[in-house]
PDB file of C-alpha atoms and ligand atoms in Angstrom:
ATOM      1  CA  MET A   1     -11.743  -4.603  18.356  1.00 81.00           C
ATOM      2  CA  GLY A   2     -12.472  -4.602  14.659  1.00 93.00           C
ATOM      3  CA  LYS A   3     -13.827  -7.372  12.504  1.00 97.00           C
ATOM      4  CA  ILE A   4     -11.662  -9.360  10.125  1.00 97.00           C
ATOM      5  CA  LEU A   5     -12.845  -8.593   6.605  1.00 97.00           C
ATOM      6  CA  LYS A   6     -12.445 -10.576   3.411  1.00 97.00           C
ATOM      7  CA  VAL A   7      -9.729  -9.263   1.093  1.00 98.00           C
ATOM      8  CA  ALA A   8     -10.717  -8.692  -2.546  1.00 98.00           C
ATOM      9  CA  ARG A   9      -8.413 -10.312  -5.089  1.00 98.00           C
ATOM     10  CA  MET A  10      -7.382  -9.083  -8.529  1.00 98.00           C
ATOM     11  CA  GLY A  11     -10.290  -9.674 -10.873  1.00 98.00           C
ATOM     12  CA  HIS A  12     -12.889  -8.297  -8.470  1.00 98.00           C
ATOM     13  CA  PRO A  13     -14.276  -5.104 -10.030  1.00 98.00           C
ATOM     14  CA  ILE A  14     -14.055  -3.088  -6.789  1.00 98.00           C
ATOM     15  CA  LEU A  15     -10.273  -3.075  -7.189  1.00 98.00           C
ATOM     16  CA  THR A  16     -10.390  -1.221 -10.508  1.00 98.00           C
ATOM     17  CA  GLN A  17     -12.875   1.481  -9.524  1.00 98.00           C
ATOM     18  CA  ARG A  18     -12.037   4.922  -8.215  1.00 98.00           C
ATOM     19  CA  ALA A  19     -12.901   5.046  -4.511  1.00 98.00           C
ATOM     20  CA  LYS A  20     -15.190   7.838  -3.265  1.00 98.00           C
ATOM     21  CA  GLU A  21     -14.331  10.715  -0.957  1.00 98.00           C
ATOM     22  CA  VAL A  22     -15.284  10.286   2.707  1.00 98.00           C
ATOM     23  CA  ASP A  23     -17.805  12.943   3.790  1.00 98.00           C
ATOM     24  CA  ASP A  24     -16.960  12.942   7.493  1.00 98.00           C
ATOM     25  CA  PRO A  25     -13.559  11.440   8.378  1.00 98.00           C
ATOM     26  CA  THR A  26     -14.313  11.601  12.114  1.00 98.00           C
ATOM     27  CA  SER A  27     -17.660   9.762  11.999  1.00 98.00           C
ATOM     28  CA  LEU A  28     -18.202   6.604  14.028  1.00 97.00           C
ATOM     29  CA  HIS A  29     -18.845   4.709  10.829  1.00 97.00           C
ATOM     30  CA  ILE A  30     -15.380   5.571   9.501  1.00 98.00           C
ATOM     31  CA  LYS A  31     -13.797   4.732  12.846  1.00 97.00           C
ATOM     32  CA  GLY A  32     -15.436   1.298  12.559  1.00 98.00           C
ATOM     33  CA  VAL A  33     -14.137   0.829   9.015  1.00 98.00           C
ATOM     34  CA  VAL A  34     -10.598   1.734  10.119  1.00 98.00           C
ATOM     35  CA  ASP A  35     -10.800  -0.640  13.112  1.00 98.00           C
ATOM     36  CA  ASP A  36     -11.883  -3.435  10.783  1.00 98.00           C
ATOM     37  CA  MET A  37      -9.046  -2.643   8.364  1.00 98.00           C
ATOM     38  CA  LEU A  38      -6.540  -2.762  11.237  1.00 97.00           C
ATOM     39  CA  ALA A  39      -7.918  -6.077  12.508  1.00 96.00           C
ATOM     40  CA  THR A  40      -7.733  -7.490   8.967  1.00 97.00           C
ATOM     41  CA  MET A  41      -4.119  -6.337   8.521  1.00 94.00           C
ATOM     42  CA  GLU A  42      -3.130  -7.762  11.888  1.00 93.00           C
ATOM     43  CA  ASN A  43      -4.806 -11.073  11.116  1.00 94.00           C
ATOM     44  CA  LEU A  44      -2.872 -11.423   7.860  1.00 91.00           C
ATOM     45  CA  GLY A  45       0.428 -10.456   9.477  1.00 85.00           C
ATOM     46  CA  ASN A  46       3.647  -9.150   7.985  1.00 73.00           C
ATOM     47  CA  ASN A  47       2.112  -6.679   5.574  1.00 85.00           C
ATOM     48  CA  ILE A  48       2.815  -3.022   5.041  1.00 91.00           C
ATOM     49  CA  GLY A  49      -0.458  -1.490   4.005  1.00 96.00           C
ATOM     50  CA  LEU A  50      -4.106  -1.802   3.127  1.00 98.00           C
ATOM     51  CA  ALA A  51      -6.598   0.370   1.269  1.00 98.00           C
ATOM     52  CA  ALA A  52     -10.359   0.276   1.884  1.00 98.00           C
ATOM     53  CA  PRO A  53     -11.290  -1.027  -1.609  1.00 98.00           C
ATOM     54  CA  GLN A  54      -9.221  -4.132  -0.808  1.00 98.00           C
ATOM     55  CA  VAL A  55     -11.796  -5.013   1.849  1.00 98.00           C
ATOM     56  CA  HIS A  56     -14.728  -4.234  -0.474  1.00 98.00           C
ATOM     57  CA  ILE A  57     -15.266  -0.698   0.874  1.00 98.00           C
ATOM     58  CA  PRO A  58     -15.114   1.838  -1.997  1.00 98.00           C
ATOM     59  CA  LEU A  59     -13.924   4.783   0.126  1.00 98.00           C
ATOM     60  CA  ARG A  60     -10.738   6.861   0.089  1.00 98.00           C
ATOM     61  CA  ILE A  61      -9.101   5.398   3.185  1.00 98.00           C
ATOM     62  CA  LEU A  62      -5.645   3.843   3.347  1.00 98.00           C
ATOM     63  CA  LEU A  63      -3.249   2.841   6.046  1.00 98.00           C
ATOM     64  CA  PHE A  64       0.298   1.620   6.269  1.00 96.00           C
ATOM     65  CA  LYS A  65       2.964   0.869   8.825  1.00 93.00           C
ATOM     66  CA  ILE A  66       6.576   0.260   7.967  1.00 88.00           C
ATOM     67  CA  PRO A  67       8.472  -1.599  10.650  1.00 81.00           C
ATOM     68  CA  ARG A  68      12.042  -0.592  11.473  1.00 74.00           C
ATOM     69  CA  LYS A  69      13.100  -4.015  10.402  1.00 63.00           C
ATOM     70  CA  THR A  70      11.031  -6.741   8.851  1.00 56.00           C
ATOM     71  CA  ASN A  71      11.686 -10.447   8.740  1.00 57.00           C
ATOM     72  CA  ASN A  72       9.535 -10.784   5.646  1.00 60.00           C
ATOM     73  CA  PRO A  73      11.957 -11.758   2.864  1.00 60.00           C
ATOM     74  CA  ARG A  74       9.729 -10.023   0.296  1.00 58.00           C
ATOM     75  CA  TYR A  75      10.915  -6.661   1.577  1.00 58.00           C
ATOM     76  CA  HIS A  76      14.574  -7.631   1.607  1.00 56.00           C
ATOM     77  CA  LEU A  77      14.491  -7.204  -2.145  1.00 53.00           C
ATOM     78  CA  THR A  78      13.645  -3.517  -1.860  1.00 57.00           C
ATOM     79  CA  PRO A  79      16.948  -1.660  -1.718  1.00 52.00           C
ATOM     80  CA  GLU A  80      15.322   1.596  -0.695  1.00 54.00           C
ATOM     81  CA  HIS A  81      13.874   0.144   2.521  1.00 58.00           C
ATOM     82  CA  ASP A  82      13.659   2.890   5.108  1.00 63.00           C
ATOM     83  CA  PRO A  83      15.673   1.623   8.089  1.00 63.00           C
ATOM     84  CA  ASP A  84      13.815   3.862  10.533  1.00 69.00           C
ATOM     85  CA  GLY A  85      10.373   2.637   9.568  1.00 83.00           C
ATOM     86  CA  VAL A  86       7.182   4.678   9.606  1.00 91.00           C
ATOM     87  CA  PRO A  87       4.615   4.551  12.427  1.00 92.00           C
ATOM     88  CA  LEU A  88       1.052   3.430  11.689  1.00 95.00           C
ATOM     89  CA  THR A  89      -0.371   6.062   9.374  1.00 97.00           C
ATOM     90  CA  ILE A  90      -4.098   6.242   8.622  1.00 98.00           C
ATOM     91  CA  LEU A  91      -5.141   8.650   5.893  1.00 98.00           C
ATOM     92  CA  ILE A  92      -8.646   9.583   4.842  1.00 98.00           C
ATOM     93  CA  ASN A  93      -9.125  11.487   1.566  1.00 98.00           C
ATOM     94  CA  PRO A  94      -5.362  11.571   0.975  1.00 98.00           C
ATOM     95  CA  LYS A  95      -3.636  13.760  -1.573  1.00 98.00           C
ATOM     96  CA  LEU A  96      -0.432  12.661  -3.279  1.00 98.00           C
ATOM     97  CA  THR A  97       2.104  14.693  -5.237  1.00 98.00           C
ATOM     98  CA  LEU A  98       5.053  13.085  -6.988  1.00 98.00           C
ATOM     99  CA  ILE A  99       8.324  14.987  -6.541  1.00 97.00           C
ATOM    100  CA  GLY A 100      10.976  15.312  -9.247  1.00 97.00           C
ATOM    101  CA  ASP A 101      11.839  12.805 -11.965  1.00 96.00           C
ATOM    102  CA  GLU A 102      13.855  10.251 -10.019  1.00 96.00           C
ATOM    103  CA  THR A 103      12.318   6.793 -10.036  1.00 96.00           C
ATOM    104  CA  ILE A 104      13.331   3.432  -8.593  1.00 93.00           C
ATOM    105  CA  GLU A 105      12.302   0.088 -10.009  1.00 94.00           C
ATOM    106  CA  THR A 106      11.994  -2.820  -7.614  1.00 91.00           C
ATOM    107  CA  TRP A 107       9.770  -5.716  -6.529  1.00 92.00           C
ATOM    108  CA  GLU A 108       6.269  -5.143  -5.226  1.00 94.00           C
ATOM    109  CA  SER A 109       3.558  -7.382  -3.878  1.00 95.00           C
ATOM    110  CA  CYS A 110      -0.027  -6.915  -2.708  1.00 96.00           C
ATOM    111  CA  LEU A 111      -2.595  -8.702  -0.555  1.00 96.00           C
ATOM    112  CA  SER A 112      -4.998  -8.504  -3.499  1.00 97.00           C
ATOM    113  CA  VAL A 113      -2.507 -10.196  -5.829  1.00 97.00           C
ATOM    114  CA  PRO A 114      -1.530 -13.072  -3.555  1.00 95.00           C
ATOM    115  CA  GLY A 115       1.565 -15.081  -4.346  1.00 95.00           C
ATOM    116  CA  LEU A 116       2.767 -12.826  -7.149  1.00 97.00           C
ATOM    117  CA  MET A 117       5.398 -10.104  -7.469  1.00 95.00           C
ATOM    118  CA  ALA A 118       6.473  -7.696 -10.178  1.00 96.00           C
ATOM    119  CA  LYS A 119       9.078  -5.025 -10.630  1.00 95.00           C
ATOM    120  CA  VAL A 120       7.400  -1.639 -10.548  1.00 97.00           C
ATOM    121  CA  SER A 121       8.906   1.780 -11.086  1.00 96.00           C
ATOM    122  CA  ARG A 122       7.936   4.374  -8.464  1.00 97.00           C
ATOM    123  CA  HIS A 123       8.971   7.907  -7.686  1.00 97.00           C
ATOM    124  CA  GLN A 124      11.782   8.165  -5.153  1.00 94.00           C
ATOM    125  CA  SER A 125      10.123  11.134  -3.410  1.00 95.00           C
ATOM    126  CA  VAL A 126       6.533  12.190  -2.836  1.00 97.00           C
ATOM    127  CA  HIS A 127       4.569  14.635  -0.769  1.00 98.00           C
ATOM    128  CA  TYR A 128       1.318  13.505   0.777  1.00 98.00           C
ATOM    129  CA  SER A 129      -1.390  14.714   3.097  1.00 98.00           C
ATOM    130  CA  GLY A 130      -4.656  13.475   4.533  1.00 98.00           C
ATOM    131  CA  THR A 131      -6.983  13.472   7.529  1.00 98.00           C
ATOM    132  CA  THR A 132      -6.811  10.986  10.398  1.00 98.00           C
ATOM    133  CA  PRO A 133      -9.937   9.429  11.974  1.00 97.00           C
ATOM    134  CA  GLU A 134      -9.342  11.879  14.863  1.00 97.00           C
ATOM    135  CA  GLY A 135      -9.650  14.798  12.451  1.00 97.00           C
ATOM    136  CA  LYS A 136      -5.955  15.690  12.493  1.00 98.00           C
ATOM    137  CA  GLN A 137      -4.198  16.739   9.288  1.00 98.00           C
ATOM    138  CA  ILE A 138      -1.052  14.837   8.358  1.00 97.00           C
ATOM    139  CA  GLU A 139       1.408  16.260   5.857  1.00 98.00           C
ATOM    140  CA  ARG A 140       4.687  14.585   5.002  1.00 96.00           C
ATOM    141  CA  THR A 141       7.427  14.329   2.453  1.00 95.00           C
ATOM    142  CA  ALA A 142       8.507  10.714   1.964  1.00 94.00           C
ATOM    143  CA  HIS A 143      11.367   8.974   0.200  1.00 91.00           C
ATOM    144  CA  GLY A 144      12.296   5.451  -0.806  1.00 90.00           C
ATOM    145  CA  PHE A 145      10.233   2.603   0.572  1.00 90.00           C
ATOM    146  CA  HIS A 146       7.973   5.007   2.486  1.00 92.00           C
ATOM    147  CA  ALA A 147       7.209   6.831  -0.775  1.00 95.00           C
ATOM    148  CA  ARG A 148       6.687   3.493  -2.559  1.00 95.00           C
ATOM    149  CA  ALA A 149       4.219   2.251   0.076  1.00 95.00           C
ATOM    150  CA  MET A 150       2.225   5.473  -0.206  1.00 97.00           C
ATOM    151  CA  GLN A 151       2.168   5.322  -4.018  1.00 98.00           C
ATOM    152  CA  HIS A 152       1.048   1.674  -3.931  1.00 98.00           C
ATOM    153  CA  GLU A 153      -1.779   2.302  -1.437  1.00 98.00           C
ATOM    154  CA  TYR A 154      -2.872   5.505  -3.162  1.00 98.00           C
ATOM    155  CA  ASP A 155      -3.081   3.593  -6.431  1.00 98.00           C
ATOM    156  CA  HIS A 156      -5.705   1.323  -4.823  1.00 98.00           C
ATOM    157  CA  LEU A 157      -7.938   4.381  -4.351  1.00 98.00           C
ATOM    158  CA  GLU A 158      -7.577   5.115  -8.060  1.00 98.00           C
ATOM    159  CA  GLY A 159      -8.399   1.535  -9.054  1.00 98.00           C
ATOM    160  CA  ILE A 160      -4.827   0.649 -10.005  1.00 98.00           C
ATOM    161  CA  LEU A 161      -3.085  -2.595  -9.025  1.00 98.00           C
ATOM    162  CA  PHE A 162       0.685  -3.051  -9.253  1.00 98.00           C
ATOM    163  CA  PRO A 163       0.589  -5.371 -12.307  1.00 97.00           C
ATOM    164  CA  MET A 164      -0.990  -2.439 -14.194  1.00 97.00           C
ATOM    165  CA  ARG A 165       2.210  -0.462 -13.463  1.00 97.00           C
ATOM    166  CA  MET A 166       4.606  -3.057 -14.856  1.00 95.00           C
ATOM    167  CA  THR A 167       6.946  -1.863 -17.547  1.00 90.00           C
ATOM    168  CA  ASP A 168       8.568  -5.260 -18.193  1.00 94.00           C
ATOM    169  CA  PRO A 169       6.218  -8.277 -18.094  1.00 94.00           C
ATOM    170  CA  SER A 170       9.237 -10.581 -17.851  1.00 94.00           C
ATOM    171  CA  GLN A 171       9.735  -9.167 -14.347  1.00 94.00           C
ATOM    172  CA  PHE A 172       6.492 -10.658 -13.034  1.00 96.00           C
ATOM    173  CA  GLY A 173       6.148 -13.988 -11.301  1.00 96.00           C
ATOM    174  CA  PHE A 174       5.474 -16.090  -8.257  1.00 96.00           C
ATOM    175  CA  GLN A 175       6.942 -14.742  -5.029  1.00 93.00           C
ATOM    176  CA  ASP A 176       8.469 -18.008  -3.940  1.00 93.00           C
ATOM    177  CA  GLU A 177      10.278 -18.471  -7.270  1.00 93.00           C
ATOM    178  CA  ILE A 178      11.501 -14.886  -7.360  1.00 91.00           C
ATOM    179  CA  LEU A 179      12.720 -15.008  -3.769  1.00 88.00           C
ATOM    180  CA  LYS A 180      14.473 -18.308  -4.421  1.00 88.00           C
ATOM    181  CA  HIS A 181      16.348 -16.965  -7.427  1.00 85.00           C
ATOM    182  CA  ALA A 182      16.817 -13.288  -6.586  1.00 72.00           C
ATOM    183  CA  VAL A 183      18.842 -13.767  -3.404  1.00 56.00           C
ATOM    184  CA  GLY A 184      21.678 -11.283  -3.305  1.00 48.00           C
ATOM    185  CA  GLN A 185      20.131  -8.974  -5.927  1.00 48.00           C
TER     186      GLN A 185
HETATM  187 NI1   NI B   1      -1.815  -3.529  -2.493  1.00 53.44          NI
END
């Protein structure tokens, strides 16, 4: 069982640095880091993903899990939500390629930017790859919410937080206000 780690919040410099490549994705040390990230995610509940810099570890590790259905109203605002979900995906040293020109703009939130949301434009389709802690290679093409989650988590490894992706600062605010007023959008 992993340890619950403290989540870095916007303003902490670790969140705006480029994370470093992992030398040995299958090492015990990395397995421990991943276990701690999973325990931290589970403890916080109802979240889609986490990147290592968010728990003060400047390494290129990210994970996400998209449930088939979520009761978190934050995600009801994302029209491209993938109804099938995506199983827990752990990627070390991931690579990301954006596909085509099609983008979708919708609400995003982040554990490191608690309480806030902004509309962010993301590519509809991406291709990504990476190594698992077991040393397996994963390679996938993703669309919609799956692609958005990957782009958001990958951004953390590049030192980018979602408010830095905003194109319209008027579409930025407190989650509870936005959810109260955006119902049906
Ligand atoms: Ni985030």
